[in-house]
XYZ file of C-alpha atoms in Angstrom:
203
model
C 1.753 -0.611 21.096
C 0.828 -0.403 17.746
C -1.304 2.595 18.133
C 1.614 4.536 19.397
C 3.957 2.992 16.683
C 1.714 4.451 14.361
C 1.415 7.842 15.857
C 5.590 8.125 15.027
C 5.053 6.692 11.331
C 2.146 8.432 10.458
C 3.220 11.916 8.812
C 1.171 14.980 9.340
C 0.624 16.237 5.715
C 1.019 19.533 6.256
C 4.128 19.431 8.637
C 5.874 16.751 5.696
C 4.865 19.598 2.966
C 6.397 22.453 4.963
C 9.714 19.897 5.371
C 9.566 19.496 1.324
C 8.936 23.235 0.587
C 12.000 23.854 2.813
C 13.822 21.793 1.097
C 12.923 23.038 -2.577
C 13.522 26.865 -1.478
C 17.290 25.706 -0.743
C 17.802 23.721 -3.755
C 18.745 20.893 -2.636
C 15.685 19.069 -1.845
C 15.067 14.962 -2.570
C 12.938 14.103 -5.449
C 9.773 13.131 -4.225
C 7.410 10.480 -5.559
C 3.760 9.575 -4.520
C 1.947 6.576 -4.141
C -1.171 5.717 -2.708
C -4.112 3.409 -1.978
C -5.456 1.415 0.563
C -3.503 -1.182 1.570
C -6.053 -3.398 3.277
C -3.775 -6.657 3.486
C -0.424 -6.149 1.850
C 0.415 -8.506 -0.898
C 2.957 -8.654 -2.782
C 1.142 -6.278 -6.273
C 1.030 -4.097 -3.527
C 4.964 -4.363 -3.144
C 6.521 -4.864 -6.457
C 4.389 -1.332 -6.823
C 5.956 0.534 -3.769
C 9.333 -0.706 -5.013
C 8.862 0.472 -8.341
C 7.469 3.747 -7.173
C 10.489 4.489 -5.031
C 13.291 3.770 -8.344
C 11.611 7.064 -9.487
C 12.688 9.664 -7.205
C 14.999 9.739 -3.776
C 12.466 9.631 -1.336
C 8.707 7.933 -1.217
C 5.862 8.993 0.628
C 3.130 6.476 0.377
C -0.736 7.750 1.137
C -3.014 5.934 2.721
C -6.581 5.809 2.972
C -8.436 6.648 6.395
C -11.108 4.098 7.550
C -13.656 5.761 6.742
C -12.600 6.503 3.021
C -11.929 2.861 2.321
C -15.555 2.011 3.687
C -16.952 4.524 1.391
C -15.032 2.945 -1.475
C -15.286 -1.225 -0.576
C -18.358 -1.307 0.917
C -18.756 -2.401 4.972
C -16.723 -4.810 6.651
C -13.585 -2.749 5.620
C -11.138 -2.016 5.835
C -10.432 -5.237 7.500
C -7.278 -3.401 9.498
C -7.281 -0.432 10.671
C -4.789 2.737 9.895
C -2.868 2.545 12.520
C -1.829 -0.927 11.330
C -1.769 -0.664 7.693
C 0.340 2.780 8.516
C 3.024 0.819 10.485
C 3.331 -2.113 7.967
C 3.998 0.357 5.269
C 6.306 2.231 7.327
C 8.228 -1.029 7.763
C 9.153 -1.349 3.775
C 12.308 -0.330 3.006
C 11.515 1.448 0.279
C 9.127 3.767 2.254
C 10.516 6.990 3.657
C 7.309 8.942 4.902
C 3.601 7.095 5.184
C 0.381 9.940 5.725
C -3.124 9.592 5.708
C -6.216 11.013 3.686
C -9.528 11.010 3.986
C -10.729 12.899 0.811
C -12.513 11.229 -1.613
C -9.062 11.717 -4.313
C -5.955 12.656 -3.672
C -6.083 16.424 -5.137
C -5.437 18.004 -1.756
C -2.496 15.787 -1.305
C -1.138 16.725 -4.194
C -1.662 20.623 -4.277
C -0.138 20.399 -0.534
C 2.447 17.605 -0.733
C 3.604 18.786 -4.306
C 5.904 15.647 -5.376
C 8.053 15.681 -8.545
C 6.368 12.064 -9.430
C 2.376 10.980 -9.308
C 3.138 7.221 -9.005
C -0.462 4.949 -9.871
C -0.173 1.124 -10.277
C -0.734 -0.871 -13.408
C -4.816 -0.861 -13.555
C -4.029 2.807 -14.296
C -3.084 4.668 -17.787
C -1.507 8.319 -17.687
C -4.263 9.039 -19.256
C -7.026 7.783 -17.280
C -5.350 8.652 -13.537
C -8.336 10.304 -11.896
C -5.820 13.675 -10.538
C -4.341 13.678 -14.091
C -5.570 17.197 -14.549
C -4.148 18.359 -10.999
C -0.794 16.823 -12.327
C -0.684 18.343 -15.305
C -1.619 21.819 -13.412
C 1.140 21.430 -10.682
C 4.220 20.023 -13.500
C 3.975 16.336 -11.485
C 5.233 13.478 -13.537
C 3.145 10.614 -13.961
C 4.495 7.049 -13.318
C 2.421 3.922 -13.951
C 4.481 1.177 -11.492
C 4.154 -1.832 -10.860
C 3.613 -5.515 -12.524
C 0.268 -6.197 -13.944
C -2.431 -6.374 -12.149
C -2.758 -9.615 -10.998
C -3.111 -9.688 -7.372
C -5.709 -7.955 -5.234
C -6.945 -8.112 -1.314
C -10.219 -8.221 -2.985
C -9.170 -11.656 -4.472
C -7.451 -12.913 -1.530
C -10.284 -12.142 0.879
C -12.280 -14.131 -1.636
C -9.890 -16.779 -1.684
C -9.540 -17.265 2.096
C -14.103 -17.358 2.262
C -13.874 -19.902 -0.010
C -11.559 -21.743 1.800
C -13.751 -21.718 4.836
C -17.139 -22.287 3.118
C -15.804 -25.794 1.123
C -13.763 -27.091 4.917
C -10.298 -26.764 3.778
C -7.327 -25.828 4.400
C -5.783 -22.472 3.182
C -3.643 -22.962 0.152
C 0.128 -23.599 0.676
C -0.469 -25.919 3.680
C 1.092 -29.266 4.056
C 0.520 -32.652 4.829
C 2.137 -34.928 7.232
C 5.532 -36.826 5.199
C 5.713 -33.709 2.587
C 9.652 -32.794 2.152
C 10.339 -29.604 3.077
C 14.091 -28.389 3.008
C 14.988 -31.838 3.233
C 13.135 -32.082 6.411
C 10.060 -34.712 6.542
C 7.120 -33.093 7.949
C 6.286 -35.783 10.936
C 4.274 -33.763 13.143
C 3.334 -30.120 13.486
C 6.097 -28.211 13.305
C 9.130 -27.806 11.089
C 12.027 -24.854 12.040
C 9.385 -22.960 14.136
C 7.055 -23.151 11.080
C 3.311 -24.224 11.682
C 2.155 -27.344 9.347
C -1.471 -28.223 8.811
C -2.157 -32.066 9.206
C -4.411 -33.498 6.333
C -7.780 -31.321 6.492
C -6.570 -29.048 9.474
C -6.114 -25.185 8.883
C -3.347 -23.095 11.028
């Protein structure tokens, strides 16, 4: 299923620049912003950037790295899901219009092909230090750095969730047995459909 959700999200690069050329030549095409990275375990950095990306122009095409360029950048044991996956989660934010893949070791070719009006980069980024800043400044693509500090990072979380593991406890945000929730006392497992950890147990 999800493979073949994924082939219907996933964008062929060339076919979506042919579709934006098109629409250029006839002056009436969309303003197109850029984004791009890895997202290997959405959080929510990863969507206050998306959202902010897509304010810039009409339409948002988000590119992601290919398996094999993500273990080339984080090392092995990543990414920990695979395209197809990360490609239909993006696809599923509503500020996404058009999700493709790259395996390249920047996104130059992307660029030169996909030609946006805006080169969106999160917040651990500086118009000045974006590694394509030269390609932009060739092509006439606006730089926007999006996004709320950087703060939050898969990296991080993975972390997080290891430690967790290692020291026998629960993840963070469970709850205990008698804990309130919407005016609801936890008494056994569940509450509104929701899993709750007894004291020491992980869902």
């Amino acid at each position: 299923m999800s493979g073949t959700r994924a082939a219907v999200v996933l964008a062929e690069r060339e076919v979506l620049a042919a579709h934006f050329s098109k629409a250029r030549a006839s002056g009436d095409g969309p303003r197109v912003v850029l984004a791009n990275g890895c997202f290997d375990l959405l959080h929510v950095g990863h969507v206050r950037y998306l959202a902010d990306a897509a304010s810039r122009g009409d339409t948002l095409v988000v590119a992601l790295n290919t398996d094999a360029s993500i273990r080339g950048l984080k090392g092995p044991g990543r990414p920990l899901m695979p395209l197809v996956e990360r490609a239909e989660i993006i696809a599923a934010l509503a500020c996404v219009d058009h999700v493709v893949a790259f395996d390249e070791p920047d996104l130059e070719q992307t660029l030169r092909s996909l030609r946006p009006d805006v080169h969106a980069k999160g917040t651990d980024y500086t118009e000045e230090n974006v590694p394509e800043r030269n390609v932009d400044l060739e092509l006439g693509i606006e730089i926007a750095i999006c996004g709320d500090p950087k703060d939050h990072s898969t990296s991080a979380l993975i972390d997080g969730v290891n430690l967790s593991s290692d020291e026998g406890a629960g993840l963070p945000g469970t709850l205990e047995a008698g804990t309130l929730v919407a005016g609801t006392t936890v008494a056994g497992d569940t509450v509104a459909g929701t899993t709750v950890a007894r004291t020491g147990e992980q869902t």
